CSV table of C-alpha atoms and ligand atoms in Angstrom, one decimal:
chain,number,residue,atom,x,y,z
V,1,MET,CA,28.8,272.2,14.3
V,2,ASP,CA,29.8,269.8,11.6
V,3,TRP,CA,33.3,268.3,11.7
V,4,VAL,CA,35.2,265.3,10.5
V,5,LEU,CA,37.2,263.0,12.7
V,6,THR,CA,39.8,261.7,10.3
V,7,ASN,CA,42.5,259.0,10.3
V,8,VAL,CA,40.9,256.5,12.6
V,9,HIS,CA,40.4,252.8,12.8
V,10,LEU,CA,36.9,251.7,13.8
V,11,VAL,CA,35.4,248.9,15.8
V,12,THR,CA,31.8,249.6,15.2
V,13,MET,CA,30.2,246.9,17.4
V,14,GLU,CA,27.2,246.7,15.0
V,15,THR,CA,24.5,244.2,15.9
V,16,GLY,CA,24.9,240.9,14.3
V,17,ALA,CA,28.6,241.5,13.3
V,18,ILE,CA,31.0,238.7,14.1
V,19,GLY,CA,34.5,239.5,15.1
V,20,TYR,CA,35.9,243.0,15.5
V,21,GLN,CA,35.9,243.8,11.7
V,22,VAL,CA,38.3,246.8,12.3
V,23,GLN,CA,37.9,249.3,9.4
V,24,GLY,CA,40.4,251.9,8.6
V,25,PRO,CA,41.9,254.3,8.1
V,26,VAL,CA,38.5,256.1,7.7
V,27,SER,CA,36.8,259.3,8.6
V,28,ILE,CA,33.6,260.0,10.5
V,29,LEU,CA,31.4,263.0,9.6
V,30,ILE,CA,29.8,264.3,12.7
V,31,GLN,CA,26.8,266.6,12.4
V,32,SER,CA,25.4,268.2,15.6
V,33,ASP,CA,25.2,265.3,18.0
V,34,GLN,CA,25.1,262.5,15.5
V,35,ILE,CA,27.2,260.3,13.3
V,36,ALA,CA,26.2,261.4,9.8
V,37,ALA,CA,28.5,259.3,7.6
V,38,ILE,CA,31.6,257.1,7.6
V,39,GLY,CA,34.0,256.7,4.7
V,40,PRO,CA,37.4,257.3,3.2
V,41,SER,CA,38.7,260.7,4.1
V,42,GLY,CA,38.4,261.9,0.5
V,43,LEU,CA,34.6,261.6,0.7
V,44,PHE,CA,34.4,264.6,3.0
V,45,ALA,CA,36.9,266.9,1.3
V,46,GLU,CA,35.3,270.3,1.8
V,47,ARG,CA,37.6,273.1,2.8
V,48,GLU,CA,35.3,274.9,5.3
V,49,ARG,CA,34.8,271.8,7.5
V,50,LEU,CA,36.7,271.5,10.7
V,51,TRP,CA,39.0,268.4,10.7
V,52,VAL,CA,40.3,266.6,13.7
V,53,ASP,CA,43.2,264.3,13.1
V,54,GLY,CA,42.7,261.0,15.1
V,55,ASN,CA,46.3,260.1,14.5
V,56,GLY,CA,45.5,256.5,13.7
V,57,ALA,CA,43.6,255.9,16.9
V,58,LEU,CA,41.3,253.0,17.4
V,59,VAL,CA,37.8,254.2,17.9
V,60,THR,CA,35.1,252.3,19.7
V,61,PRO,CA,31.6,253.3,20.6
V,62,GLY,CA,31.8,255.4,23.8
V,63,LEU,CA,31.9,252.9,26.7
V,64,ILE,CA,28.7,252.5,28.7
V,65,ASP,CA,28.7,251.5,32.4
V,66,CYS,CA,25.1,250.3,32.8
V,67,HIS,CA,25.1,249.5,36.5
V,68,THR,CA,26.6,251.7,39.2
V,69,HIS,CA,25.9,253.0,42.7
V,70,LEU,CA,28.1,256.1,42.4
V,71,VAL,CA,26.2,258.4,44.7
V,72,PHE,CA,26.9,257.7,48.4
V,73,ALA,CA,28.7,259.0,51.4
V,74,GLY,CA,30.8,257.3,54.0
V,75,ASN,CA,33.6,254.7,53.8
V,76,ARG,CA,33.5,251.0,54.4
V,77,ALA,CA,37.2,250.2,54.6
V,78,GLN,CA,36.7,248.8,58.1
V,79,GLU,CA,34.1,246.4,56.8
V,80,PHE,CA,36.7,245.3,54.2
V,81,GLU,CA,39.0,244.4,57.1
V,82,MET,CA,36.3,242.6,59.0
V,83,ARG,CA,35.5,240.5,55.9
V,84,LEU,CA,39.2,239.6,55.6
V,85,GLN,CA,39.1,238.4,59.2
V,86,GLY,CA,36.3,236.0,58.2
V,87,VAL,CA,33.0,237.8,58.8
V,88,PRO,CA,30.8,237.1,55.8
V,89,TYR,CA,29.0,240.0,53.9
V,90,THR,CA,25.6,238.7,54.9
V,91,GLU,CA,26.6,238.6,58.6
V,92,ILE,CA,27.9,242.2,58.4
V,93,ALA,CA,24.6,243.3,56.8
V,94,LYS,CA,22.7,241.6,59.7
V,95,ARG,CA,24.8,243.5,62.3
V,96,GLY,CA,23.7,246.8,60.8
V,97,GLY,CA,26.8,247.3,58.7
V,98,GLY,CA,26.7,246.8,54.9
V,99,ILE,CA,24.2,248.8,52.9
V,100,LEU,CA,22.7,250.4,56.1
V,101,ALA,CA,26.0,251.8,57.2
V,102,THR,CA,26.2,253.7,53.9
V,103,VAL,CA,22.5,254.7,54.2
V,104,ASN,CA,23.3,256.4,57.5
V,105,ALA,CA,26.2,258.4,56.1
V,106,THR,CA,24.2,259.2,52.9
V,107,ARG,CA,21.2,260.5,54.9
V,108,GLU,CA,23.5,262.9,56.8
V,109,ALA,CA,25.2,264.2,53.6
V,110,SER,CA,23.9,267.3,51.8
V,111,LEU,CA,23.0,267.3,48.1
V,112,SER,CA,26.2,269.1,47.3
V,113,ASP,CA,28.3,266.8,49.5
V,114,LEU,CA,26.9,263.8,47.5
V,115,VAL,CA,27.8,265.5,44.2
V,116,THR,CA,31.3,266.4,45.4
V,117,LEU,CA,31.9,262.8,46.7
V,118,ALA,CA,30.7,261.2,43.5
V,119,LEU,CA,32.9,263.3,41.1
V,120,PRO,CA,36.2,261.5,41.6
V,121,ARG,CA,34.4,258.2,41.1
V,122,LEU,CA,32.9,259.5,37.9
V,123,ASP,CA,36.2,260.8,36.8
V,124,GLY,CA,37.7,257.4,37.2
V,125,LEU,CA,35.1,256.0,34.8
V,126,ILE,CA,35.7,258.8,32.4
V,127,ARG,CA,39.4,258.1,32.4
V,128,SER,CA,38.6,254.5,31.4
V,129,GLY,CA,36.6,255.7,28.4
V,130,VAL,CA,33.1,255.9,29.6
V,131,THR,CA,30.6,258.2,27.9
V,132,THR,CA,27.3,257.0,29.5
V,133,VAL,CA,26.8,255.8,33.0
V,134,GLU,CA,23.8,254.5,34.8
V,135,ILE,CA,23.6,255.7,38.5
V,136,LYS,CA,21.2,254.1,41.0
V,137,SER,CA,19.9,255.6,44.2
V,138,GLY,CA,19.4,253.2,47.0
V,139,TYR,CA,21.3,254.6,49.9
V,140,GLY,CA,18.5,257.0,51.0
V,141,LEU,CA,15.6,254.6,51.6
V,142,ASN,CA,13.1,257.3,52.4
V,143,LEU,CA,11.4,259.8,50.2
V,144,GLY,CA,13.6,262.8,50.8
V,145,ASP,CA,16.9,261.0,50.7
V,146,GLU,CA,16.1,258.9,47.6
V,147,LEU,CA,15.1,262.1,45.8
V,148,LYS,CA,18.3,263.7,47.0
V,149,CYS,CA,20.4,260.8,45.6
V,150,LEU,CA,18.6,261.0,42.3
V,151,GLU,CA,19.0,264.8,42.2
V,152,ALA,CA,22.8,264.3,42.8
V,153,ALA,CA,22.9,261.9,39.9
V,154,ASN,CA,21.2,264.3,37.6
V,155,ILE,CA,23.4,267.2,38.7
V,156,LEU,CA,26.5,265.1,37.9
V,157,ALA,CA,25.5,265.3,34.3
V,158,SER,CA,26.0,269.1,34.3
V,159,GLN,CA,29.4,268.8,36.0
V,160,ARG,CA,31.0,266.6,33.4
V,161,ARG,CA,30.7,265.8,29.7
V,162,ILE,CA,28.9,262.5,30.2
V,163,HIS,CA,25.4,261.1,29.9
V,164,ILE,CA,23.8,259.9,33.1
V,165,GLU,CA,20.8,257.4,33.3
V,166,PRO,CA,19.4,257.6,36.8
V,167,THR,CA,17.6,254.6,38.3
V,168,LEU,CA,15.5,254.4,41.4
V,169,LEU,CA,16.7,251.7,43.8
V,170,ALA,CA,14.6,252.5,46.8
V,171,ALA,CA,14.1,248.7,47.1
V,172,HIS,CA,17.8,248.1,47.9
V,173,ALA,CA,17.4,247.2,51.6
V,174,VAL,CA,14.7,247.5,54.2
V,175,PRO,CA,15.4,250.8,56.1
V,176,PRO,CA,15.6,250.7,60.0
V,177,GLU,CA,12.3,252.5,60.3
V,178,TYR,CA,10.6,249.6,58.6
V,179,GLN,CA,12.5,246.7,60.3
V,180,HIS,CA,10.3,243.6,60.2
V,181,LYS,CA,7.8,245.6,58.1
V,182,ALA,CA,9.2,245.1,54.7
V,183,ASP,CA,5.7,244.9,53.1
V,184,ASP,CA,4.9,248.3,54.5
V,185,TYR,CA,8.0,249.7,53.0
V,186,VAL,CA,7.2,248.2,49.7
V,187,ASP,CA,3.8,249.8,49.8
V,188,PHE,CA,5.5,253.1,50.6
V,189,ILE,CA,7.8,252.7,47.6
V,190,CYS,CA,4.9,251.9,45.3
V,191,ASP,CA,2.4,254.5,46.6
V,192,THR,CA,4.7,257.4,47.4
V,193,ILE,CA,8.3,257.2,46.1
V,194,ILE,CA,7.7,255.9,42.6
V,195,PRO,CA,4.9,258.3,41.8
V,196,GLU,CA,7.0,261.3,43.1
V,197,VAL,CA,10.1,260.2,41.1
V,198,ALA,CA,8.0,259.7,38.0
V,199,ARG,CA,6.3,263.1,38.5
V,200,ARG,CA,9.7,264.9,38.8
V,201,LYS,CA,11.2,262.8,36.0
V,202,LEU,CA,14.2,262.0,38.2
V,203,ALA,CA,14.8,258.5,36.9
V,204,THR,CA,14.1,256.4,33.8
V,205,ALA,CA,14.0,253.0,35.5
V,206,VAL,CA,13.3,251.2,38.8
V,207,ASP,CA,15.5,248.4,40.2
V,208,VAL,CA,14.9,246.0,43.0
V,209,PHE,CA,17.5,243.9,45.0
V,210,CYS,CA,15.6,240.5,44.9
V,211,GLU,CA,17.4,238.5,47.5
V,212,SER,CA,17.0,236.7,50.9
V,213,ILE,CA,18.6,239.6,52.7
V,214,ALA,CA,16.5,242.2,50.8
V,215,PHE,CA,13.1,241.7,48.9
V,216,ASN,CA,11.3,238.5,48.0
V,217,LEU,CA,9.6,237.7,44.7
V,218,ALA,CA,6.2,239.0,45.6
V,219,GLN,CA,7.6,242.3,46.9
V,220,THR,CA,9.7,242.6,43.8
V,221,GLU,CA,6.8,242.0,41.5
V,222,LYS,CA,4.8,244.7,43.4
V,223,VAL,CA,7.5,247.3,42.9
V,224,PHE,CA,7.9,246.4,39.2
V,225,ARG,CA,4.1,246.7,38.7
V,226,SER,CA,4.1,250.2,40.2
V,227,ALA,CA,7.1,251.2,38.1
V,228,ILE,CA,5.4,250.0,34.9
V,229,ASP,CA,2.2,251.8,35.8
V,230,HIS,CA,4.2,255.0,36.1
V,231,GLY,CA,5.9,254.6,32.8
V,232,LEU,CA,9.3,253.6,34.1
V,233,ALA,CA,11.5,250.7,32.9
V,234,ILE,CA,12.4,247.9,35.2
V,235,LYS,CA,15.5,245.9,36.0
V,236,GLY,CA,16.7,243.7,38.8
V,237,HIS,CA,19.6,242.7,41.1
V,238,THR,CA,18.8,239.0,40.8
V,239,GLU,CA,20.4,235.7,41.6
V,240,GLN,CA,23.5,237.3,43.2
V,241,LEU,CA,23.7,235.3,46.4
V,242,SER,CA,21.0,232.7,45.9
V,243,ASN,CA,18.5,231.5,43.3
V,244,MET,CA,15.2,233.3,44.0
V,245,GLY,CA,13.7,233.3,40.5
V,246,GLY,CA,14.0,237.1,40.3
V,247,SER,CA,15.5,236.9,36.8
V,248,ALA,CA,12.6,235.0,35.3
V,249,LEU,CA,10.2,237.3,37.0
V,250,THR,CA,12.0,240.4,35.6
V,251,ALA,CA,12.1,238.8,32.1
V,252,ARG,CA,8.4,237.9,32.3
V,253,MET,CA,7.6,241.5,33.1
V,254,GLY,CA,9.6,242.9,30.2
V,255,GLY,CA,12.6,244.0,32.2
V,256,LEU,CA,15.6,245.7,30.5
V,257,SER,CA,18.2,243.7,32.3
V,258,VAL,CA,18.9,241.3,35.2
V,259,ASP,CA,22.2,241.9,36.9
V,260,HIS,CA,24.7,239.7,38.9
V,261,LEU,CA,23.3,236.2,38.0
V,262,GLU,CA,25.9,234.0,39.7
V,263,HIS,CA,23.1,231.6,40.8
V,264,LEU,CA,21.0,231.8,37.6
V,265,ASP,CA,19.8,228.3,36.4
V,266,VAL,CA,19.1,227.2,32.9
V,267,ALA,CA,15.3,227.8,33.2
V,268,GLY,CA,16.3,231.4,34.1
V,269,VAL,CA,18.5,231.7,31.1
V,270,GLN,CA,15.7,230.4,28.8
V,271,ALA,CA,13.4,233.0,30.3
V,272,LEU,CA,15.9,235.7,29.4
V,273,ALA,CA,16.3,234.4,25.9
V,274,LYS,CA,12.6,234.5,25.4
V,275,SER,CA,12.1,238.1,26.6
V,276,GLY,CA,15.3,239.7,25.1
V,277,THR,CA,16.3,240.8,28.6
V,278,VAL,CA,20.0,241.6,28.9
V,279,ALA,CA,22.2,239.6,31.3
V,280,THR,CA,24.5,242.0,33.0
V,281,LEU,CA,27.6,240.4,34.6
V,282,LEU,CA,29.3,242.2,37.5
V,283,PRO,CA,32.7,240.5,38.0
V,284,GLY,CA,33.9,243.2,40.4
V,285,ALA,CA,31.4,242.1,43.1
V,286,PHE,CA,32.2,238.4,42.4
V,287,TYR,CA,35.9,239.2,42.9
V,288,PHE,CA,35.6,241.4,45.9
V,289,LEU,CA,33.3,239.0,47.8
V,290,ARG,CA,35.5,236.1,46.8
V,291,GLU,CA,32.5,234.3,45.4
V,292,THR,CA,33.0,230.8,44.0
V,293,GLN,CA,29.7,230.3,42.1
V,294,PHE,CA,30.1,231.4,38.5
V,295,PRO,CA,27.4,233.0,36.4
V,296,PRO,CA,26.2,230.5,33.6
V,297,VAL,CA,28.2,232.2,30.8
V,298,GLU,CA,28.2,229.2,28.6
V,299,ALA,CA,24.4,228.7,28.8
V,300,LEU,CA,23.9,232.5,28.2
V,301,ARG,CA,26.0,232.1,25.1
V,302,GLN,CA,24.2,229.0,23.9
V,303,TYR,CA,20.8,230.7,24.2
V,304,GLY,CA,22.0,233.9,22.6
V,305,VAL,CA,21.3,236.1,25.6
V,306,PRO,CA,23.1,239.4,25.2
V,307,MET,CA,25.7,239.8,28.0
V,308,ALA,CA,26.5,243.3,29.3
V,309,LEU,CA,29.4,244.0,31.7
V,310,SER,CA,29.5,246.7,34.3
V,311,THR,CA,31.4,247.9,37.3
V,312,ASP,CA,28.5,247.8,39.9
V,313,ALA,CA,30.7,250.5,41.5
V,314,ASN,CA,29.6,250.7,45.1
V,315,PRO,CA,31.2,251.0,48.6
V,316,GLY,CA,30.4,247.5,49.8
V,317,THR,CA,30.9,244.9,47.1
V,318,SER,CA,32.6,246.5,44.2
V,319,PRO,CA,34.7,249.6,45.0
V,320,PHE,CA,36.1,249.9,41.5
V,321,TYR,CA,35.8,252.9,39.3
V,322,ASP,CA,37.6,251.7,36.1
V,323,LEU,CA,35.6,249.9,33.4
V,324,SER,CA,38.8,248.5,31.8
V,325,LEU,CA,39.6,246.7,35.0
V,326,ILE,CA,36.1,245.2,35.0
V,327,MET,CA,36.6,244.1,31.3
V,328,ASN,CA,39.8,242.4,32.4
V,329,MET,CA,37.9,240.6,35.3
V,330,GLY,CA,35.1,239.6,32.9
V,331,CYS,CA,37.7,237.8,30.7
V,332,THR,CA,39.9,236.4,33.5
V,333,LEU,CA,37.2,235.4,36.0
V,334,PHE,CA,34.2,234.7,33.8
V,335,LYS,CA,36.1,233.6,30.6
V,336,LEU,CA,34.5,236.1,28.4
V,337,THR,CA,36.4,236.8,25.2
V,338,PRO,CA,37.8,240.3,24.9
V,339,GLU,CA,35.3,240.8,22.1
V,340,GLU,CA,32.4,239.8,24.3
V,341,ALA,CA,33.8,242.1,27.0
V,342,LEU,CA,33.8,245.0,24.5
V,343,ARG,CA,30.2,244.2,23.3
V,344,GLY,CA,29.3,244.0,27.0
V,345,VAL,CA,30.3,247.7,27.5
V,346,THR,CA,29.0,249.0,24.2
V,347,CYS,CA,26.1,247.5,22.2
V,348,HIS,CA,24.8,245.2,24.9
V,349,ALA,CA,25.2,247.8,27.7
V,350,ALA,CA,23.2,250.2,25.5
V,351,LYS,CA,20.4,247.6,25.2
V,352,ALA,CA,20.5,247.1,29.0
V,353,LEU,CA,19.6,250.8,29.3
V,354,GLY,CA,16.9,250.7,26.6
V,355,LEU,CA,19.2,252.8,24.4
V,356,GLY,CA,20.2,250.2,21.9
V,357,ALA,CA,19.0,252.3,19.0
V,358,VAL,CA,20.8,255.5,20.2
V,359,ILE,CA,24.3,254.5,21.5
V,360,GLY,CA,26.6,251.5,21.7
V,361,GLN,CA,27.4,251.2,18.0
V,362,ILE,CA,29.2,253.3,15.4
V,363,ALA,CA,26.8,253.8,12.5
V,364,PRO,CA,25.1,256.7,10.7
V,365,GLY,CA,22.2,257.9,12.7
V,366,MET,CA,23.6,256.9,16.1
V,367,ARG,CA,24.6,259.5,18.6
V,368,ALA,CA,28.2,260.5,18.2
V,369,ASP,CA,29.5,259.0,21.4
V,370,LEU,CA,33.0,257.6,20.8
V,371,THR,CA,36.1,256.7,22.7
V,372,LEU,CA,39.6,257.1,21.0
V,373,TRP,CA,42.2,254.6,22.1
V,374,ASP,CA,46.0,254.7,21.7
V,375,THR,CA,46.2,251.1,20.5
V,376,ARG,CA,45.7,249.1,17.3
V,377,HIS,CA,44.3,246.0,19.1
V,378,PRO,CA,40.7,246.0,20.4
V,379,ALA,CA,41.6,243.2,22.8
V,380,ASP,CA,44.1,245.7,24.4
V,381,ILE,CA,41.1,247.5,26.0
V,382,SER,CA,40.5,244.4,28.2
V,383,TYR,CA,44.1,243.4,28.4
V,384,GLN,CA,46.1,246.3,30.0
V,385,VAL,CA,44.9,248.2,33.1
V,386,GLY,CA,46.3,251.5,34.3
V,387,GLN,CA,48.0,252.4,31.1
V,388,ASN,CA,45.7,255.2,30.2
V,389,LYS,CA,45.0,254.1,26.7
V,390,VAL,CA,42.1,256.5,26.3
V,391,MET,CA,43.2,259.5,24.3
V,392,ALA,CA,39.9,261.3,24.0
V,393,ARG,CA,36.1,260.9,24.0
V,394,VAL,CA,33.4,262.4,21.8
V,395,ILE,CA,30.1,262.9,23.7
V,396,ALA,CA,27.0,263.9,21.7
V,397,GLY,CA,29.3,265.2,19.0
V,398,GLN,CA,31.6,267.2,21.3
V,399,TYR,CA,35.3,266.3,21.3
V,400,GLU,CA,37.1,266.2,24.6
V,401,SER,CA,40.6,265.0,25.5
V,402,VAL,CA,40.8,263.0,28.8
V,403,TRP,CA,44.1,264.5,30.0
V,404,ASP,CA,42.2,266.9,32.2
V,405,TYR,CA,40.8,264.1,34.4
Y,1,DI6,N1,24.1,244.0,45.5
Y,1,DI6,C1,25.4,244.5,45.7
Y,1,DI6,O1,26.4,243.8,45.5
Y,1,DI6,C2,25.3,245.8,46.2
Y,1,DI6,N2,23.9,246.1,46.2
Y,1,DI6,C3,23.3,245.0,45.8
Y,1,DI6,O2,22.1,245.0,45.7
Y,1,DI6,C4,25.9,246.0,47.5
Y,1,DI6,C5,25.8,247.4,48.0
Y,1,DI6,C6,26.5,247.7,49.3
Y,1,DI6,O3,27.0,246.7,50.0
Y,1,DI6,O4,26.6,248.8,49.7
Y,2,FE,FE1,24.5,246.7,42.2
């Protein structure tokens, strides 16, 4: 159906624009799932059209959370306590806690359990204005359970008005069955899991945790090669805890994004600049692990690498289901400007998902994914947390108030 969203102020986040360039009051003509035109209200004066009064709301592209691990079972509150008593994250992982604790709980959960458990997390993101969310598997670590996690992610898309981009992260940790046989597990991922996921079209991308406690450079490359051979995009968890060179590898292989990056060096930044790979910053994990090594934001800026910002929502290192909070952390911890934070969850996050031509900007021809805010200041989106500034969202042309969440 065609309709007009009228009386709104736009922050379009168009590529190349400098500053917020707030436009308004204007109206947006929405036809089917697309933005058809933008202009002064008089331009669309046809009686039969449905009009929705935006009441002067600020309208941004629908926010995009481009890196989450929303599908999992179990609870790691105890581990949180252990860490505060001084046991490091890597030590907890070595003792069978960490990712593997969540793997055990997730394997025991049914498909419908996983969906039910993920819904409140997803609702938290929706309340913070999110219209697209990437969801990784990675707590199954065998064929059946990785497929189950991806199926849960796909089912979530039918439970809420939201777009889901599922990513296969079978290479998140070495499962207990393959202890000391990581290479064999990598072969299993390449020869069995990736082909099956591709055949069932359960994911659009493949991710690898490239780290000393996970997969090395050669193993990462092998998984990426298989993903590319099966028509899937690639992205990496790289340079989070140490500098392994995973970002440069991902860039060289044409990856969509590299994520975390606290230990990224200038050579890595240059590799990203060359390939156009997005640098996704995850301040929630930095904060929660009380890291002290900062990602090279100034170098990323200097080399013009697009920076995305995301929750990394997961039970171990970033138990946060609110994208505004993460924008605030991006500004306070990583010294992003609120404008960079907003680009990080709109146009740059879209690029990180390979959807830069579809979402993340307000312009004719883009999908009508919008978030309506009860504020006049774009910086407010990064500034206040817990105020429920989101009034409504438009998802693929469908208007939905957020008060039900
Ligand atoms: N890096 C992280 O911070 C998360 N995964 C990853 O590769 C941690 C996930 C967890 O601890 O459960
Ligand atoms: Fe992650």
